[in-house]
Amino acid sequence: MTNSPVSSLEEIHAALLDLNPFAKHPYLNAGDVWGKEFFDVESINSHASDAVFQALECIQKRQYSTTSIAITAQDGTGKTHIISRIRHRLQSQGGGLFVYANKYGDLRLIKQEFQRILAESLGKVGGQGVTQWQELATAMVNQGLKAAKAEAKVFSSQELVKKFEKGSSKQVNKWVKDLTKAFIKTKKVSDPDIVKAIFWTLSDEESLYAIKWLEGQELANYKSNELELPSQRQSFDAVLQMLDLISEYNQLVICFDELDASEAYDDISGLYISQIVAGLIKDLLQNLSRGVILSVMMPDSWSNKIKQLPGGVYNKVSTHGNPIDLKYMNRESIIDLVVCWLKKYYELRNLIPPTPVYPFTESQLSEIGEGRETIRQVLKWCQDNCHPPILTDRKESKEKELLNPVELAFTKELDEELGDYLEQTYLLADALLFGFQTLIGQIVERVSVEQVTEKVTRKGGKNDYINFKVIGKENGKDISIGVAVLQYAGGKALGAGLKRLNDYETFGMTRGCLVRSTTKKISTYLETTYLEPLIRQKGGEFVPLKEEEIRPLIAIRAVHKKREVDYRVSEEEIFQFIAQKGADKMLGVSNPLIKEILSDPSYEVPVDMIEDEPVTAEEFMFSDLSEEEETDEAIDNLLTEFN
């Protein structure tokens, strides 16, 4: 760049007027952690990420097997940035598998939620161009084949995935069976079905279902039959076996983020999210064979929440030593940040600025660095001040309009990578609950919304299936609508939820409402037993869950949860945004899903969702993989096919 002629100021100013280099909101979320692109100035807070990699190196050298590290910092100093740096370096350089936790679901069920987090994270692409599950499965396949025959071919992850892709359904089914038999001859496992499910992730066609099963979700009967797995396996024992298998071949880095939300509180245990996760870290650390557990939080969360726990718990959160503090920006780090940021901007546009920090000067940036500035504050200052010397009032007005902090945060959350979020019942229900809470005091579809509550039983308790009740008046009459988001694939949990939706007496409802995706089928048995009585006899309703209608509610709920720590916006500003932009953004009274739930019932059963799925004895006949039928002949045949 230095050897080329400097671009004209007219060209540079035109580019700056067209797009502010710092226009992107200065927040990181899961999309940045898992995304391909990652902007990093490695010198900033390198002491924190270096501590993690040094710990991994010590574990690799068998100096110790596990450790936990806590990082504390004020919001905006780069806690999630450190996690993203760790993930991207592990992906590019290897050194371990990576798990990222930032959405915890039902805090009362944190261990079950962690099973989902673990399996979902391992479903992300790792360092070998395939998912982390497929990397693990490849290592397990190679061990099983090598144990059976020393000179057996050693497969790369991509070779094995391609082999499964080319195999017929019958072949793949046989391979999974025989590989499972071969593997459990080499390693004692308490649950062979977990091994089988991991091998199923090698099949692109079945990997989605295998990962759902590993997450602890219930599969539909036909799919569990096809994969020859029980319909569901949800337990902390399953998590421990997965960790044991991972540790056999890889180090594991588990990162816990988003631990500072004051409203993330369990009113039954009286514990905050950071304290609940601390208990989980203790259990994980005691059962993890090789790896690092990292948690990031604000200093107040460490001092006022973690350290208030019994010593046997809080000491486990940072066995590495005292929490590592992230540093504020100084003159040098600010200039490094701005230079790197602008370098990428100008290179993309084939422009060469007169100085690396143009349109700023180093003296301007040095003045910023005299205080205790965070990365986020520096980027915000750059955003507000990065414009050519002459800027029209019209352009200034346009920029101010675009910089509505709630809209920026909402857009960021809309772009967030949520994984298979339509399977996360708690996430969906929580977003819908907040959507209704924003309507209290308003009239929607002739319903005056007076109260929205999760205390759905007559005794004021919560329920795992009826998510909340909307209480108000319709045409002068008291109403109480019980809402149940039931995305379960399997019949057991779905049946339990439908049964409760029909129990108006226990839950004090005048109407029950089932919210469910139309792509998720319901058996004729459940239709006849529960759905028809709910809709045709009791005046209940089925409301289809549509991605485009629930996604804005999830985004605005995330903004509300992070309003204090991440986005620095008030609840009042969020509610104003919903009122002003709701029609454009499908929020508040303009959200079709909310309006449909409050509208008059149609008394129509969704016939397109009903499928005749007869129950047969075969549904309950899962192979017992520990028996002697796992013959050497089957393994020999497998070796022949794979070599």
XYZ file of C-alpha atoms in Angstrom:
643
model
C 0.000 0.000 0.000
C 2.838 2.402 0.886
C 4.485 2.054 -2.554
C 1.319 2.961 -4.448
C 0.046 6.479 -5.085
C -2.414 7.869 -2.595
C -6.025 7.936 -3.753
C -7.619 11.306 -4.318
C -9.469 12.817 -1.382
C -12.567 13.086 -3.577
C -12.606 9.285 -4.016
C -11.983 8.665 -0.329
C -14.613 11.187 0.780
C -17.156 9.689 -1.613
C -16.557 6.250 -0.118
C -16.856 7.562 3.449
C -20.096 9.328 2.575
C -21.427 6.177 0.956
C -20.659 3.918 3.929
C -19.221 4.754 7.313
C -16.418 2.219 7.989
C -17.640 1.954 11.581
C -21.342 1.732 10.795
C -21.524 -1.901 11.912
C -22.855 -2.085 15.465
C -19.967 -2.686 17.887
C -21.400 -5.807 19.497
C -20.409 -9.440 19.105
C -22.737 -12.396 19.466
C -22.853 -16.099 18.580
C -22.857 -15.290 14.873
C -19.434 -13.690 15.259
C -18.146 -16.579 17.363
C -19.204 -19.236 14.849
C -18.945 -17.138 11.674
C -16.240 -17.528 9.051
C -15.049 -13.935 9.161
C -13.554 -12.497 12.310
C -11.885 -9.117 12.703
C -9.159 -9.316 15.327
C -6.310 -7.209 16.623
C -4.426 -9.959 18.386
C -2.395 -7.629 20.582
C -5.538 -6.433 22.383
C -6.012 -8.426 25.592
C -3.711 -11.122 24.287
C -2.834 -12.031 27.895
C -6.324 -13.497 28.340
C -6.460 -15.672 25.218
C -2.815 -16.664 25.716
C -3.708 -18.033 29.153
C -6.237 -20.392 27.555
C -3.816 -21.631 24.897
C -1.031 -22.030 27.446
C -3.403 -24.133 29.543
C -4.197 -26.305 26.510
C -0.477 -26.733 25.882
C 0.067 -27.822 29.500
C -2.767 -30.329 29.180
C -1.255 -31.618 25.943
C 2.051 -32.122 27.778
C 0.161 -33.923 30.563
C 1.229 -31.416 33.211
C -2.408 -31.476 34.319
C -5.624 -32.725 32.744
C -8.191 -29.970 33.257
C -8.500 -26.418 34.450
C -11.063 -23.648 34.615
C -10.431 -19.976 33.892
C -12.602 -16.966 34.670
C -12.268 -13.693 32.782
C -13.762 -10.549 34.282
C -14.279 -7.231 32.531
C -16.741 -4.411 32.191
C -19.147 -4.629 29.296
C -17.663 -3.519 26.012
C -14.074 -4.491 26.838
C -14.099 -7.604 24.662
C -15.244 -10.668 26.629
C -17.072 -12.270 23.698
C -14.257 -11.103 21.413
C -11.790 -13.229 23.404
C -14.069 -16.258 23.023
C -14.341 -15.641 19.295
C -10.558 -15.369 19.012
C -10.160 -18.701 20.811
C -12.686 -20.424 18.581
C -11.213 -19.137 15.324
C -7.670 -20.029 16.347
C -8.745 -23.542 17.334
C -10.445 -23.879 13.968
C -7.435 -22.664 11.985
C -4.636 -24.213 14.052
C -6.280 -27.136 15.836
C -5.804 -28.008 19.466
C -9.277 -28.979 20.585
C -13.002 -29.054 20.003
C -15.022 -25.999 20.958
C -18.321 -25.552 22.816
C -20.004 -22.161 23.217
C -22.826 -21.503 25.679
C -24.713 -18.214 25.615
C -28.388 -19.244 25.625
C -29.345 -21.377 28.590
C -33.061 -21.971 28.233
C -34.833 -23.164 31.364
C -32.457 -22.518 34.260
C -34.206 -25.162 36.332
C -33.034 -27.750 33.799
C -29.489 -26.491 33.266
C -27.958 -29.963 32.861
C -30.463 -30.948 30.183
C -29.934 -27.568 28.525
C -26.182 -28.183 28.525
C -26.741 -31.427 26.636
C -28.399 -29.334 23.933
C -25.586 -26.754 24.016
C -22.901 -29.460 23.766
C -24.495 -31.362 20.886
C -25.439 -28.183 19.022
C -21.920 -26.746 19.316
C -20.329 -29.951 18.057
C -22.653 -29.710 15.076
C -20.730 -26.604 13.948
C -17.885 -26.834 11.440
C -14.509 -27.527 13.026
C -10.968 -27.330 11.724
C -11.190 -30.138 9.149
C -13.952 -28.696 6.981
C -16.608 -30.955 8.518
C -18.634 -30.715 11.734
C -16.940 -31.349 15.047
C -19.180 -34.414 15.518
C -17.859 -35.775 12.223
C -14.269 -35.150 13.362
C -14.962 -37.125 16.541
C -16.761 -39.881 14.633
C -13.800 -40.216 12.255
C -11.364 -40.686 15.140
C -13.666 -43.330 16.624
C -14.024 -45.133 13.278
C -10.264 -45.229 12.802
C -9.759 -46.622 16.289
C -12.347 -49.340 15.742
C -10.885 -50.357 12.386
C -7.285 -50.272 13.618
C -8.137 -52.400 16.634
C -9.655 -55.020 14.328
C -6.825 -54.865 11.804
C -3.538 -53.048 12.444
C -2.969 -52.221 8.778
C -6.490 -50.886 8.242
C -6.775 -47.667 6.250
C -6.801 -44.449 8.295
C -9.510 -42.152 6.982
C -9.556 -38.364 7.018
C -12.827 -36.774 8.099
C -13.654 -35.574 4.601
C -12.899 -38.985 3.069
C -15.236 -40.684 5.496
C -18.056 -38.168 5.026
C -17.769 -38.587 1.232
C -17.843 -42.383 1.603
C -21.063 -42.164 3.593
C -22.463 -39.740 1.045
C -21.901 -42.243 -1.771
C -23.285 -45.222 0.141
C -26.867 -46.390 -0.264
C -29.256 -46.129 2.680
C -28.940 -49.869 3.235
C -25.134 -49.708 3.148
C -24.955 -46.737 5.526
C -27.301 -48.435 7.969
C -25.110 -51.545 7.961
C -21.905 -49.501 8.309
C -23.253 -47.679 11.355
C -24.243 -50.973 12.984
C -20.945 -52.687 12.286
C -18.794 -49.684 13.187
C -20.611 -49.482 16.513
C -19.898 -53.155 17.133
C -16.241 -52.702 16.209
C -15.826 -49.658 18.432
C -17.379 -51.070 21.585
C -14.970 -53.986 21.329
C -12.144 -51.472 21.837
C -13.654 -49.277 24.541
C -16.095 -49.933 27.336
C -19.111 -47.659 27.040
C -22.190 -47.484 29.202
C -24.536 -46.596 26.349
C -23.744 -47.995 22.871
C -26.603 -45.965 21.404
C -24.618 -42.771 21.950
C -21.767 -44.287 19.931
C -24.220 -45.256 17.209
C -25.715 -41.739 17.104
C -22.234 -40.219 16.752
C -21.563 -42.498 13.771
C -24.880 -41.446 12.238
C -23.557 -37.856 12.103
C -21.254 -39.021 9.284
C -24.336 -39.301 7.069
C -25.340 -35.872 5.795
C -28.836 -37.228 5.247
C -29.279 -38.342 8.860
C -26.872 -36.068 10.757
C -29.562 -33.503 11.609
C -31.671 -36.183 13.313
C -28.642 -37.729 15.022
C -27.631 -34.361 16.461
C -31.195 -33.722 17.639
C -31.091 -37.062 19.418
C -27.699 -36.264 20.945
C -29.170 -32.944 22.118
C -31.714 -34.941 24.106
C -34.658 -34.221 21.824
C -37.307 -36.834 21.218
C -37.389 -38.237 17.684
C -40.545 -39.252 15.902
C -41.154 -43.009 16.080
C -40.487 -43.609 12.389
C -37.121 -41.834 12.578
C -35.978 -43.565 15.758
C -36.871 -46.856 14.048
C -34.834 -45.949 10.962
C -31.786 -45.043 13.053
C -32.409 -47.933 15.458
C -32.200 -45.593 18.430
C -34.536 -45.150 21.386
C -36.834 -42.181 20.764
C -34.986 -40.057 23.320
C -31.905 -40.032 25.527
C -31.849 -36.987 27.799
C -29.707 -37.206 30.919
C -26.522 -35.869 32.441
C -25.131 -39.394 32.206
C -25.410 -39.051 28.434
C -23.449 -35.778 28.651
C -20.753 -37.459 30.726
C -20.353 -40.282 28.195
C -20.068 -37.758 25.356
C -17.378 -35.891 27.310
C -15.565 -39.171 27.951
C -15.559 -40.031 24.242
C -14.402 -36.536 23.252
C -11.571 -36.608 25.796
C -10.317 -39.875 24.309
C -9.262 -38.024 21.151
C -9.430 -34.276 21.714
C -9.046 -31.570 24.251
C -12.244 -29.635 24.803
C -12.728 -25.914 25.362
C -16.098 -25.032 26.902
C -16.907 -21.310 27.014
C -19.730 -19.802 29.085
C -20.858 -16.317 28.037
C -23.830 -14.022 28.813
C -23.733 -14.611 32.575
C -24.581 -11.081 33.713
C -28.273 -10.622 32.891
C -29.909 -9.528 36.138
C -33.284 -10.911 35.127
C -31.876 -14.398 34.416
C -32.932 -15.635 37.817
C -34.572 -18.800 39.104
C -37.195 -17.838 41.647
C -37.388 -21.401 42.964
C -33.711 -21.846 43.904
C -33.097 -18.148 44.454
C -29.993 -18.280 42.240
C -28.862 -16.088 39.353
C -27.698 -17.501 36.044
C -24.004 -17.019 36.897
C -24.471 -19.001 40.123
C -26.388 -21.801 38.417
C -23.725 -22.082 35.713
C -21.038 -22.098 38.435
C -22.639 -25.259 39.834
C -22.628 -26.772 36.356
C -18.947 -25.872 35.894
C -18.150 -27.674 39.149
C -19.886 -30.843 37.920
C -18.272 -30.641 34.491
C -14.798 -30.069 35.883
C -15.106 -33.140 38.083
C -16.033 -35.293 35.082
C -14.008 -33.800 32.209
C -10.870 -35.769 31.384
C -9.075 -33.236 29.184
C -9.935 -29.623 28.638
C -10.452 -26.018 29.705
C -13.671 -24.482 30.980
C -13.784 -20.727 30.426
C -16.353 -18.324 31.846
C -16.554 -14.592 31.155
C -18.459 -12.152 33.321
C -18.450 -8.664 34.797
C -16.497 -8.060 38.029
C -19.733 -7.526 39.982
C -20.988 -10.969 38.960
C -17.789 -12.521 40.259
C -17.687 -10.574 43.527
C -21.367 -10.397 44.394
C -22.651 -13.678 42.988
C -19.941 -16.290 42.384
C -17.956 -15.569 45.542
C -21.134 -15.756 47.620
C -21.415 -19.456 46.787
C -19.845 -22.141 48.986
C -16.089 -22.407 48.512
C -16.415 -25.861 46.992
C -18.373 -24.290 44.137
C -16.811 -20.910 43.453
C -13.262 -22.247 43.719
C -14.040 -24.586 40.808
C -14.985 -21.711 38.510
C -11.355 -20.560 38.268
C -8.989 -23.306 39.389
C -6.362 -21.668 37.184
C -6.076 -18.829 39.733
C -7.620 -15.411 40.228
C -9.877 -14.173 37.449
C -8.062 -12.594 34.506
C -9.028 -8.946 34.048
C -9.346 -7.500 30.567
C -7.644 -4.160 30.062
C -9.065 -0.860 28.921
C -7.800 0.647 25.692
C -4.723 2.876 25.714
C -3.220 5.108 23.046
C -1.312 2.320 21.296
C -4.158 -0.201 21.285
C -6.637 2.397 20.018
C -4.389 3.301 17.092
C -3.784 -0.403 16.332
C -7.543 -1.033 16.339
C -8.376 1.895 14.053
C -5.519 1.150 11.648
C -6.617 -2.490 11.251
C -10.280 -1.546 10.900
C -9.646 1.100 8.235
C -7.056 -1.023 6.407
C -9.693 -3.662 5.657
C -12.241 -1.001 4.658
C -9.915 0.755 2.205
C -8.500 -2.466 0.732
C -12.000 -3.713 -0.146
C -12.516 -0.488 -2.123
C -9.036 -0.376 -3.687
C -8.325 2.944 -1.992
C -5.091 4.201 -0.450
C -5.580 6.848 2.269
C -3.037 9.595 2.971
C -2.452 8.131 6.446
C -3.446 4.748 7.938
C -5.904 6.426 10.340
C -7.517 8.860 7.869
C -9.964 10.626 8.265
C -8.702 10.785 11.867
C -5.345 11.968 13.124
C -3.193 10.147 15.643
C -3.478 13.105 17.999
C -7.289 12.782 17.946
C -7.055 9.082 18.751
C -4.473 9.711 21.461
C -6.910 12.002 23.247
C -9.461 9.185 23.376
C -6.885 6.924 25.002
C -6.329 9.199 27.954
C -9.356 7.788 29.789
C -10.698 4.301 30.612
C -12.201 3.520 27.237
C -13.581 0.146 26.185
C -13.343 -1.297 22.677
C -17.036 -0.649 22.224
C -16.706 3.007 23.286
C -13.786 3.555 20.919
C -15.684 2.061 17.990
C -18.740 4.148 18.874
C -16.604 7.298 18.945
C -15.185 6.374 15.546
C -18.669 5.749 14.223
C -19.838 9.192 15.354
C -16.761 11.046 14.109
C -15.739 9.217 10.946
C -16.775 11.524 8.137
C -15.077 13.779 5.615
C -14.298 17.361 6.666
C -17.395 18.616 4.830
C -20.646 16.796 5.504
C -24.049 18.079 4.444
C -26.843 18.561 6.933
C -28.858 16.038 4.970
C -26.232 13.359 5.361
C -25.789 14.181 9.061
C -29.531 13.873 9.579
C -29.627 10.553 7.733
C -26.814 9.127 9.864
C -28.512 10.185 13.093
C -31.703 8.519 11.931
C -29.864 5.293 11.138
C -28.143 5.151 14.497
C -31.205 4.383 16.606
C -29.550 2.145 19.228
C -32.546 -0.161 19.641
C -32.880 -0.645 15.886
C -29.156 -1.377 15.607
C -29.427 -3.946 18.390
C -32.595 -5.446 16.876
C -30.894 -5.792 13.471
C -27.875 -7.404 15.110
C -30.073 -9.960 16.872
C -31.997 -10.696 13.675
C -28.659 -11.651 12.123
C -27.707 -13.808 15.105
C -26.850 -17.440 14.365
C -29.363 -19.408 16.439
C -28.837 -22.884 15.072
C -31.915 -25.079 14.868
C -33.914 -22.618 16.954
C -37.348 -23.842 15.865
C -36.607 -26.950 17.933
C -35.913 -24.938 21.099
C -39.294 -24.838 22.771
C -38.146 -22.729 25.723
C -36.578 -20.068 23.475
C -39.736 -19.833 21.358
C -42.067 -19.699 24.350
C -39.952 -17.071 26.113
C -39.995 -14.822 23.032
C -43.738 -15.222 22.651
C -44.260 -14.506 26.354
C -42.332 -11.239 26.082
C -44.266 -10.334 22.955
C -47.509 -10.569 24.920
C -46.031 -8.706 27.900
C -45.453 -5.698 25.643
C -49.212 -5.630 24.975
C -50.438 -5.264 28.559
C -52.956 -2.435 28.672
C -53.724 -2.655 24.959
C -56.629 -4.102 22.970
C -55.720 -6.628 20.278
C -58.278 -8.615 18.259
C -61.009 -7.352 20.631
C -59.105 -8.731 23.630
C -58.083 -6.286 26.347
C -54.794 -7.705 27.655
C -54.622 -7.184 31.425
C -52.034 -9.705 32.591
C -49.552 -12.212 31.167
C -48.209 -14.789 33.599
C -46.090 -17.935 33.721
C -47.864 -18.972 36.936
C -50.411 -21.093 35.170
C -51.761 -23.448 37.844
C -54.496 -22.455 40.270
C -51.911 -22.633 43.055
C -49.668 -20.176 41.231
C -47.071 -22.631 39.957
C -45.302 -22.979 36.626
C -45.748 -25.885 34.240
C -43.352 -27.522 31.784
C -45.943 -27.615 28.997
C -48.374 -24.699 29.471
C -45.903 -21.849 28.951
C -48.042 -18.908 30.054
C -51.565 -17.508 30.267
C -52.943 -14.328 28.727
C -55.593 -12.917 31.045
C -58.010 -10.168 30.091
C -61.459 -9.385 28.794
C -63.169 -10.069 25.488
C -66.515 -8.400 24.849
C -66.771 -7.716 28.571
C -66.187 -11.353 29.586
C -63.181 -12.614 31.548
C -60.874 -14.821 29.503
C -57.739 -16.807 30.288
C -55.868 -18.219 27.280
C -53.313 -20.920 28.046
C -50.524 -20.993 25.448
C -48.389 -24.094 24.859
C -45.546 -24.103 22.322
C -45.112 -27.810 21.585
C -42.378 -28.467 19.027
C -41.612 -31.986 20.235
C -41.214 -34.547 17.459
C -41.951 -37.583 19.624
C -45.349 -38.560 20.909
C -44.599 -38.750 24.641
C -43.848 -35.098 25.318
C -46.368 -33.912 22.724
C -49.072 -36.069 24.282
C -48.248 -34.769 27.764
C -48.564 -31.185 26.540
C -51.845 -31.776 24.689
C -53.301 -33.515 27.724
C -52.615 -30.456 29.871
C -54.027 -28.090 27.239
C -57.332 -29.949 27.603
C -57.322 -29.594 31.402
C -59.055 -26.231 31.730
C -59.954 -26.839 35.371
C -56.432 -27.460 36.705
C -54.931 -24.529 34.819
C -57.808 -22.076 35.146
C -58.205 -21.559 31.402
C -61.144 -20.545 29.272
C -59.253 -21.457 26.113
C -56.227 -23.587 25.287
C -53.947 -22.688 22.384
C -51.475 -25.052 20.726
C -48.606 -23.347 18.859
C -46.708 -25.734 16.585
C -45.028 -25.820 13.172
C -47.226 -27.322 10.468
C -44.270 -29.403 9.269
C -44.336 -31.321 12.545
C -46.828 -34.117 12.197
C -49.300 -35.322 14.809
C -50.404 -38.954 14.956
C -54.035 -39.913 14.476
C -54.060 -41.212 18.047
C -53.076 -37.820 19.487
C -55.500 -36.102 17.126
C -58.437 -38.226 18.236
C -57.532 -38.301 21.914
C -56.503 -34.686 22.500
C -56.539 -32.349 19.488
C -60.126 -32.828 18.331
C -61.593 -32.491 21.846
C -59.496 -29.355 22.439
C -60.572 -27.619 19.233
C -64.094 -28.890 18.541
C -65.458 -29.461 22.016
C -63.628 -26.991 24.232
C -63.186 -24.029 21.904
C -59.402 -24.288 21.877
C -57.232 -23.375 18.954
C -54.281 -24.487 16.876
C -51.996 -21.666 15.672
C -49.264 -22.471 13.124
C -45.752 -21.423 14.143
C -44.127 -19.608 11.217
C -40.443 -18.742 11.166
C -40.936 -15.264 9.738
C -43.421 -14.417 12.515
C -41.522 -15.731 15.551
C -38.041 -14.539 14.482
C -38.684 -10.805 15.188
C -40.053 -11.714 18.622
C -36.904 -13.704 19.422
C -34.735 -10.772 18.319
C -36.524 -8.107 20.369
C -36.579 -10.410 23.396
C -32.796 -10.825 23.084
C -32.376 -7.034 22.943
C -34.492 -6.725 26.087
C -32.416 -9.341 27.915
C -29.148 -7.645 26.952
C -30.396 -4.083 27.291
C -28.316 -3.168 30.354
C -25.051 -5.006 29.770
C -24.588 -5.138 25.994
C -26.769 -2.560 24.300
C -27.137 0.161 26.931
C -30.755 0.905 26.074
C -33.677 1.246 28.457
C -36.860 -0.787 28.594
C -38.749 2.399 27.751
C -36.688 2.855 24.563
C -37.411 -0.746 23.548
C -41.141 -0.315 24.070
C -41.044 2.960 22.099
C -39.286 1.164 19.253
C -41.970 -1.547 19.251
C -44.718 1.089 19.194
C -43.082 3.140 16.423
C -41.615 0.401 14.229
C -43.878 -2.532 15.063
C -45.786 -2.397 11.789
C -42.544 -2.581 9.768
C -40.812 -5.119 12.006
C -43.760 -7.430 12.843
C -43.652 -6.568 16.547
C -46.285 -5.819 19.186
C -49.844 -5.498 17.938
C -48.612 -6.022 14.359
C -47.208 -9.492 14.911
C -49.409 -12.009 13.036
C -48.644 -14.858 15.460
C -49.761 -12.844 18.476
C -52.895 -11.648 16.666
C -53.809 -15.190 15.640
C -53.527 -16.471 19.219
C -55.885 -13.739 20.440
C -58.343 -14.013 17.554
C -61.563 -16.010 17.697
C -60.993 -19.788 17.406
C -61.693 -21.326 14.005
C -62.770 -24.730 15.403
C -60.807 -26.358 12.575
C -58.459 -29.303 13.105
C -55.278 -28.954 10.972
C -55.791 -32.063 8.843
C -52.565 -31.536 6.861
C -50.557 -32.145 10.032
C -52.157 -35.469 10.833
C -50.386 -38.629 9.767
C -51.336 -42.214 10.303
C -48.391 -43.663 12.206
C -49.386 -47.058 13.535
C -47.595 -48.343 16.586
C -45.929 -51.663 15.954
C -43.876 -53.982 18.072
C -40.816 -53.099 15.990
C -40.834 -49.574 17.449
C -39.686 -50.992 20.725
C -37.180 -53.520 19.360
C -33.827 -51.769 19.525
C -30.719 -53.841 19.032
C -28.808 -54.770 22.155
C -25.315 -54.033 20.942
C -23.567 -55.630 23.887
C -24.608 -59.191 22.995
C -22.457 -61.839 21.357
C -24.160 -61.375 18.011
C -21.534 -58.701 17.348
C -19.427 -61.250 15.592
C -15.923 -60.988 14.235
C -17.379 -61.979 10.869
C -19.430 -58.759 10.717
C -16.352 -56.702 11.555
C -14.284 -58.579 8.927
C -16.918 -57.749 6.325
C -16.782 -54.126 7.407
C -12.992 -54.041 7.029
C -13.336 -55.456 3.529
C -15.842 -52.748 2.535
C -13.791 -49.933 4.064
C -10.458 -50.985 2.575
